[in-house]
């Protein structure tokens, strides 16, 4: 049976990106090269999420060993540790989940670092998923050499991270950067967090899909399975209903980012996550909305750019914790 052992000098670590829909795992090195990957569905409403994380880690170790040797004998892989970036609010010092919305039910209170250290016998670092995305950008991407950086991840939910004076801002216990729960409409849609009009309801994949389904139902054209990807594809093809939904998405993002520009005066804003995989067409619309809403002086020299490695950035940044926090 393949297994792993701790070696503080090992050139590899495991990165784990835990989202409401999918868990991505990878073996990475200090330069962010990905040597093996494995992805599984989170199945948050049906399965024990820490157990799913453990299974994904075991699977990527097995795949790495298989790619590295043709021997059928058992093999030990030496690792610096496991870095996790996860949805939800993370108590950074404790490595536990302080709070999670219904996107991952029952996840709050999970002592994730403790569980994974016991299972694998390796050092474990746990942080919010967008904080580790910011580590990727700071180390390898658009944030290299940048003192003031913001990251937004548009996935099942919307997460954020803030880098000031080159340092990731964690706040009192690790909850800083919950940018998806800033309100862009005080009379808006109710959010899973208990507030109203949060950016997440307009710019997340879940929010886009819900609003598209409601739009189609209002037109007497209900569809059983509509998702964000389909909505974006329809928008790009000129579908009127999808265009209405996406205009609302761009307005919400433009409003939020303009407020963030006025608050933090960053040099770079990185937008990642599954929704951002729509590419330059989406980013161009966001840039236009921000320019409409922000004071011109704050637009000088600011860059709004895609994540360094797209949807892999969170997994890479999770693994980079093994070199950052030692």
Short mmCIF file of C-alpha atoms in Angstrom, two decimals:
data_model
loop_
_atom_site.label_atom_id
_atom_site.label_comp_id
_atom_site.label_asym_id
_atom_site.label_seq_id
_atom_site.Cartn_x
_atom_site.Cartn_y
_atom_site.Cartn_z
CA UNK A 1 0.00 0.00 0.00
CA UNK A 2 1.33 3.43 -0.92
CA UNK A 3 1.83 5.90 1.93
CA UNK A 4 3.43 9.24 2.69
CA UNK A 5 5.99 10.38 5.27
CA UNK A 6 7.01 13.82 6.48
CA UNK A 7 10.29 15.33 5.33
CA UNK A 8 10.82 19.06 6.00
CA UNK A 9 13.27 19.17 3.07
CA UNK A 10 10.98 17.37 0.61
CA UNK A 11 10.45 19.17 -2.72
CA UNK A 12 6.73 18.37 -2.80
CA UNK A 13 3.55 19.17 -0.89
CA UNK A 14 -0.13 18.42 -1.34
CA UNK A 15 -2.55 21.22 -2.14
CA UNK A 16 -6.28 20.75 -1.52
CA UNK A 17 -8.97 23.15 -2.78
CA UNK A 18 -12.33 22.44 -1.11
CA UNK A 19 -15.35 24.02 -2.78
CA UNK A 20 -19.07 23.54 -2.43
CA UNK A 21 -19.12 21.45 -5.62
CA UNK A 22 -15.67 19.94 -6.08
CA UNK A 23 -12.48 19.02 -4.20
CA UNK A 24 -9.29 19.45 -6.26
CA UNK A 25 -6.06 17.92 -4.97
CA UNK A 26 -2.57 18.13 -6.41
CA UNK A 27 1.08 17.37 -5.74
CA UNK A 28 3.01 20.62 -6.26
CA UNK A 29 6.52 21.97 -5.87
CA UNK A 30 7.75 25.35 -4.62
CA UNK A 31 7.53 26.83 -8.12
CA UNK A 32 3.85 25.94 -8.39
CA UNK A 33 4.39 23.12 -10.87
CA UNK A 34 1.63 20.53 -10.65
CA UNK A 35 2.94 16.97 -10.82
CA UNK A 36 -0.30 15.06 -10.24
CA UNK A 37 -3.96 15.96 -9.73
CA UNK A 38 -7.16 14.32 -8.62
CA UNK A 39 -10.65 15.80 -8.37
CA UNK A 40 -13.81 14.45 -6.78
CA UNK A 41 -17.28 15.83 -6.14
CA UNK A 42 -17.70 17.34 -2.68
CA UNK A 43 -21.19 15.85 -2.29
CA UNK A 44 -21.59 18.23 0.63
CA UNK A 45 -25.25 17.47 1.28
CA UNK A 46 -24.76 13.69 1.17
CA UNK A 47 -21.31 12.79 2.53
CA UNK A 48 -18.90 13.60 5.35
CA UNK A 49 -16.75 16.36 3.80
CA UNK A 50 -13.56 15.70 5.86
CA UNK A 51 -13.77 12.07 4.80
CA UNK A 52 -14.11 13.17 1.15
CA UNK A 53 -11.04 15.37 1.57
CA UNK A 54 -9.10 12.42 2.98
CA UNK A 55 -10.13 10.20 0.07
CA UNK A 56 -9.04 12.86 -2.43
CA UNK A 57 -5.63 13.19 -0.73
CA UNK A 58 -5.13 9.42 -0.75
CA UNK A 59 -6.07 9.30 -4.44
CA UNK A 60 -3.60 11.99 -5.53
CA UNK A 61 -0.78 10.32 -3.58
CA UNK A 62 -1.60 7.05 -5.36
CA UNK A 63 -1.66 8.75 -8.77
CA UNK A 64 1.65 10.47 -8.11
CA UNK A 65 3.29 7.20 -7.09
CA UNK A 66 1.88 5.39 -10.12
CA UNK A 67 3.19 8.05 -12.50
CA UNK A 68 6.60 7.94 -10.82
CA UNK A 69 7.19 4.21 -10.88
CA UNK A 70 5.99 1.11 -12.71
CA UNK A 71 6.80 -1.07 -9.74
CA UNK A 72 3.94 -2.93 -8.11
CA UNK A 73 5.78 -2.80 -4.78
CA UNK A 74 4.65 -0.48 -2.03
CA UNK A 75 6.27 2.96 -2.19
CA UNK A 76 6.73 5.81 0.26
CA UNK A 77 6.45 9.39 -0.99
CA UNK A 78 8.14 12.10 1.07
CA UNK A 79 6.13 15.30 1.53
CA UNK A 80 6.51 18.64 3.34
CA UNK A 81 2.85 18.52 4.34
CA UNK A 82 -0.71 19.20 3.25
CA UNK A 83 -2.09 22.66 2.59
CA UNK A 84 -5.86 23.14 2.45
CA UNK A 85 -7.81 26.05 1.05
CA UNK A 86 -11.47 25.67 1.86
CA UNK A 87 -14.81 27.36 1.48
CA UNK A 88 -16.23 28.68 4.74
CA UNK A 89 -14.77 30.81 7.50
CA UNK A 90 -11.52 29.39 8.85
CA UNK A 91 -10.05 29.89 12.30
CA UNK A 92 -6.56 30.22 10.88
CA UNK A 93 -4.58 29.60 14.07
CA UNK A 94 -6.59 26.51 15.01
CA UNK A 95 -6.96 25.15 11.47
CA UNK A 96 -10.69 24.59 12.04
CA UNK A 97 -13.88 25.65 10.28
CA UNK A 98 -15.47 28.41 12.32
CA UNK A 99 -18.60 28.79 10.19
CA UNK A 100 -19.97 27.46 6.92
CA UNK A 101 -23.16 28.31 5.08
CA UNK A 102 -25.59 25.75 3.70
CA UNK A 103 -23.32 25.36 0.67
CA UNK A 104 -21.46 22.83 2.88
CA UNK A 105 -23.98 21.86 5.57
CA UNK A 106 -22.68 20.72 8.94
CA UNK A 107 -19.09 21.76 8.13
CA UNK A 108 -18.87 24.45 10.80
CA UNK A 109 -16.82 23.41 13.85
CA UNK A 110 -14.82 20.78 11.95
CA UNK A 111 -11.25 20.49 13.38
CA UNK A 112 -9.86 19.92 9.89
CA UNK A 113 -6.15 20.30 10.66
CA UNK A 114 -6.41 17.87 13.57
CA UNK A 115 -8.32 15.27 11.52
CA UNK A 116 -5.92 15.37 8.56
CA UNK A 117 -2.77 15.36 10.72
CA UNK A 118 -4.05 12.28 12.52
CA UNK A 119 -4.92 10.51 9.27
CA UNK A 120 -1.74 11.26 7.31
CA UNK A 121 0.94 12.01 9.92
CA UNK A 122 1.92 15.20 8.07
CA UNK A 123 1.93 18.91 8.98
CA UNK A 124 -1.31 20.55 7.83
CA UNK A 125 -2.13 24.19 7.11
CA UNK A 126 -5.75 25.31 6.65
CA UNK A 127 -6.92 28.65 5.31
CA UNK A 128 -9.81 30.17 3.41
CA UNK A 129 -9.86 29.17 -0.27
CA UNK A 130 -9.42 32.70 -1.60
CA UNK A 131 -6.59 33.48 0.83
CA UNK A 132 -4.63 30.64 -0.72
CA UNK A 133 -5.57 31.89 -4.20
CA UNK A 134 -3.94 35.17 -3.15
CA UNK A 135 -0.77 33.22 -2.19
CA UNK A 136 -0.59 31.86 -5.74
CA UNK A 137 -0.96 35.32 -7.22
CA UNK A 138 1.54 36.83 -4.78
CA UNK A 139 4.13 34.14 -5.45
CA UNK A 140 3.65 33.28 -9.11
CA UNK A 141 1.00 35.45 -10.75
CA UNK A 142 -0.10 39.05 -11.21
CA UNK A 143 0.71 39.84 -7.57
CA UNK A 144 4.48 39.30 -7.81
CA UNK A 145 6.18 42.43 -6.53
CA UNK A 146 2.79 44.02 -5.76
CA UNK A 147 2.17 45.55 -2.33
CA UNK A 148 -1.63 45.95 -2.52
CA UNK A 149 -3.69 43.14 -4.04
CA UNK A 150 -7.32 41.99 -3.91
CA UNK A 151 -8.67 38.62 -5.05
CA UNK A 152 -12.24 37.62 -5.83
CA UNK A 153 -13.24 34.02 -6.54
CA UNK A 154 -16.55 33.53 -8.33
CA UNK A 155 -17.47 29.91 -7.77
CA UNK A 156 -20.31 28.13 -5.97
CA UNK A 157 -20.14 31.19 -3.69
CA UNK A 158 -18.05 34.35 -3.85
CA UNK A 159 -14.93 34.63 -1.72
CA UNK A 160 -12.29 37.30 -1.30
CA UNK A 161 -8.80 37.99 -0.04
CA UNK A 162 -6.92 41.18 0.80
CA UNK A 163 -3.14 41.75 0.63
CA UNK A 164 -1.90 45.01 2.14
CA UNK A 165 1.78 46.03 2.21
CA UNK A 166 2.61 42.60 0.80
CA UNK A 167 0.95 40.73 3.67
CA UNK A 168 -2.20 38.65 3.58
CA UNK A 169 -4.79 40.15 5.94
CA UNK A 170 -6.37 37.50 8.21
CA UNK A 171 -8.12 39.75 10.73
CA UNK A 172 -8.74 38.78 14.36
CA UNK A 173 -9.16 35.02 13.80
CA UNK A 174 -8.96 34.57 10.02
CA UNK A 175 -12.27 35.96 8.76
CA UNK A 176 -11.00 39.03 6.90
CA UNK A 177 -11.81 39.31 3.21
CA UNK A 178 -15.40 38.01 3.15
CA UNK A 179 -15.92 40.20 0.10
CA UNK A 180 -18.75 38.06 -1.29
CA UNK A 181 -20.92 39.18 1.63
CA UNK A 182 -20.66 42.90 1.09
CA UNK A 183 -24.10 44.14 0.08
CA UNK A 184 -24.50 45.59 -3.39
CA UNK A 185 -28.26 46.14 -2.97
CA UNK A 186 -29.75 46.89 0.45
CA UNK A 187 -33.21 46.02 -0.93
CA UNK A 188 -31.89 42.98 -2.76
CA UNK A 189 -32.08 39.21 -2.64
CA UNK A 190 -31.76 37.39 0.70
CA UNK A 191 -28.43 35.64 1.14
CA UNK A 192 -27.57 32.30 2.75
CA UNK A 193 -25.45 34.26 5.28
CA UNK A 194 -28.59 35.95 6.66
CA UNK A 195 -27.97 39.35 5.09
CA UNK A 196 -29.60 41.00 2.07
CA UNK A 197 -28.27 41.87 -1.37
CA UNK A 198 -24.85 40.24 -0.99
CA UNK A 199 -22.55 40.12 -4.02
CA UNK A 200 -22.66 36.32 -3.81
CA UNK A 201 -26.32 36.30 -4.83
CA UNK A 202 -25.48 38.04 -8.10
CA UNK A 203 -21.98 36.94 -9.09
CA UNK A 204 -21.60 33.33 -7.89
CA UNK A 205 -22.36 30.39 -10.15
CA UNK A 206 -25.19 29.44 -7.80
CA UNK A 207 -26.63 32.96 -7.87
CA UNK A 208 -26.42 33.26 -11.66
CA UNK A 209 -28.17 29.91 -12.12
CA UNK A 210 -30.95 30.77 -9.64
CA UNK A 211 -31.65 34.12 -11.24
CA UNK A 212 -31.63 32.61 -14.75
CA UNK A 213 -34.12 29.92 -13.64
CA UNK A 214 -36.36 32.61 -12.11
CA UNK A 215 -36.10 34.71 -15.28
CA UNK A 216 -37.10 31.82 -17.51
CA UNK A 217 -39.98 30.90 -15.19
CA UNK A 218 -41.26 34.49 -15.32
CA UNK A 219 -41.26 34.25 -19.12
CA UNK A 220 -43.18 30.97 -19.04
CA UNK A 221 -40.10 29.08 -20.22
CA UNK A 222 -39.05 27.02 -17.19
CA UNK A 223 -36.10 24.61 -17.53
CA UNK A 224 -35.33 21.74 -15.22
CA UNK A 225 -31.53 22.07 -15.23
CA UNK A 226 -30.02 25.48 -15.79
CA UNK A 227 -26.55 26.37 -14.55
CA UNK A 228 -24.15 29.30 -14.69
CA UNK A 229 -22.12 27.86 -17.56
CA UNK A 230 -25.22 27.47 -19.73
CA UNK A 231 -26.35 30.98 -18.81
CA UNK A 232 -22.98 32.47 -19.77
CA UNK A 233 -22.95 30.53 -23.05
CA UNK A 234 -26.42 31.87 -23.86
CA UNK A 235 -25.33 35.40 -22.96
CA UNK A 236 -22.37 35.13 -25.33
CA UNK A 237 -24.76 33.93 -28.05
CA UNK A 238 -27.01 36.98 -27.52
CA UNK A 239 -29.91 35.31 -25.68
CA UNK A 240 -32.09 38.16 -24.25
CA UNK A 241 -32.96 36.43 -20.96
CA UNK A 242 -29.35 35.46 -20.25
CA UNK A 243 -28.22 38.95 -21.24
CA UNK A 244 -30.57 40.48 -18.63
CA UNK A 245 -29.21 38.15 -15.94
CA UNK A 246 -25.57 38.81 -16.83
CA UNK A 247 -26.09 42.59 -16.98
CA UNK A 248 -27.23 42.36 -13.37
CA UNK A 249 -24.15 40.27 -12.56
CA UNK A 250 -21.81 42.83 -14.12
CA UNK A 251 -23.57 45.70 -12.35
CA UNK A 252 -23.17 43.94 -9.00
CA UNK A 253 -19.50 43.18 -9.63
CA UNK A 254 -18.85 46.71 -10.85
CA UNK A 255 -20.49 48.17 -7.75
CA UNK A 256 -18.56 45.89 -5.39
CA UNK A 257 -15.18 46.38 -7.05
CA UNK A 258 -15.60 50.17 -7.22
CA UNK A 259 -16.26 50.17 -3.46
CA UNK A 260 -13.22 47.97 -2.89
CA UNK A 261 -11.07 50.33 -4.98
CA UNK A 262 -12.22 53.24 -2.86
CA UNK A 263 -11.53 51.31 0.35
CA UNK A 264 -8.18 49.65 -0.37
CA UNK A 265 -6.65 51.51 -3.38
CA UNK A 266 -5.05 48.28 -4.75
CA UNK A 267 -2.65 47.92 -7.66
CA UNK A 268 -4.17 44.65 -8.89
CA UNK A 269 -7.53 42.89 -8.60
CA UNK A 270 -7.52 39.20 -9.53
CA UNK A 271 -10.76 37.48 -10.49
CA UNK A 272 -10.80 33.69 -10.41
CA UNK A 273 -13.20 30.79 -9.87
CA UNK A 274 -15.37 28.80 -12.24
CA UNK A 275 -17.49 31.76 -13.39
CA UNK A 276 -14.34 33.68 -14.38
CA UNK A 277 -13.48 30.88 -16.81
CA UNK A 278 -15.79 32.73 -19.21
CA UNK A 279 -12.61 34.69 -19.92
CA UNK A 280 -11.95 38.11 -21.40
CA UNK A 281 -15.56 38.67 -22.50
CA UNK A 282 -16.63 38.63 -18.85
CA UNK A 283 -13.64 40.61 -17.59
CA UNK A 284 -14.16 43.32 -20.22
CA UNK A 285 -17.75 43.87 -19.05
CA UNK A 286 -16.60 43.99 -15.42
CA UNK A 287 -13.89 46.54 -16.25
CA UNK A 288 -16.46 48.75 -18.03
CA UNK A 289 -18.81 48.65 -15.03
CA UNK A 290 -16.01 49.46 -12.60
CA UNK A 291 -14.92 52.41 -14.74
CA UNK A 292 -18.50 53.71 -14.74
CA UNK A 293 -18.75 53.57 -10.95
CA UNK A 294 -15.28 54.31 -9.55
CA UNK A 295 -13.69 57.72 -9.15
CA UNK A 296 -11.32 58.21 -12.11
CA UNK A 297 -8.30 58.76 -9.86
CA UNK A 298 -8.76 55.26 -8.42
CA UNK A 299 -8.77 53.71 -11.90
CA UNK A 300 -5.28 55.00 -12.69
CA UNK A 301 -2.90 52.06 -13.20
CA UNK A 302 -5.17 49.48 -11.49
CA UNK A 303 -5.28 46.12 -13.26
CA UNK A 304 -8.27 43.73 -13.24
CA UNK A 305 -6.90 40.39 -14.38
CA UNK A 306 -7.75 36.65 -14.44
CA UNK A 307 -6.27 34.19 -11.97
CA UNK A 308 -2.78 32.90 -12.78
CA UNK A 309 -3.75 29.27 -13.39
CA UNK A 310 -7.51 29.57 -13.61
CA UNK A 311 -9.34 27.02 -11.51
CA UNK A 312 -6.07 25.36 -10.37
CA UNK A 313 -4.86 28.52 -8.61
CA UNK A 314 -6.57 27.71 -5.31
CA UNK A 315 -5.10 24.21 -5.20
CA UNK A 316 -1.61 25.53 -5.99
CA UNK A 317 -1.85 28.25 -3.34
CA UNK A 318 -3.07 25.73 -0.78
CA UNK A 319 0.07 23.69 -1.33
CA UNK A 320 2.33 26.76 -1.25
CA UNK A 321 1.44 27.16 2.43
CA UNK A 322 3.99 24.41 3.10
CA UNK A 323 6.76 26.84 2.06
CA UNK A 324 5.11 30.10 3.24
CA UNK A 325 4.37 29.24 6.88
CA UNK A 326 7.49 27.38 8.01
#
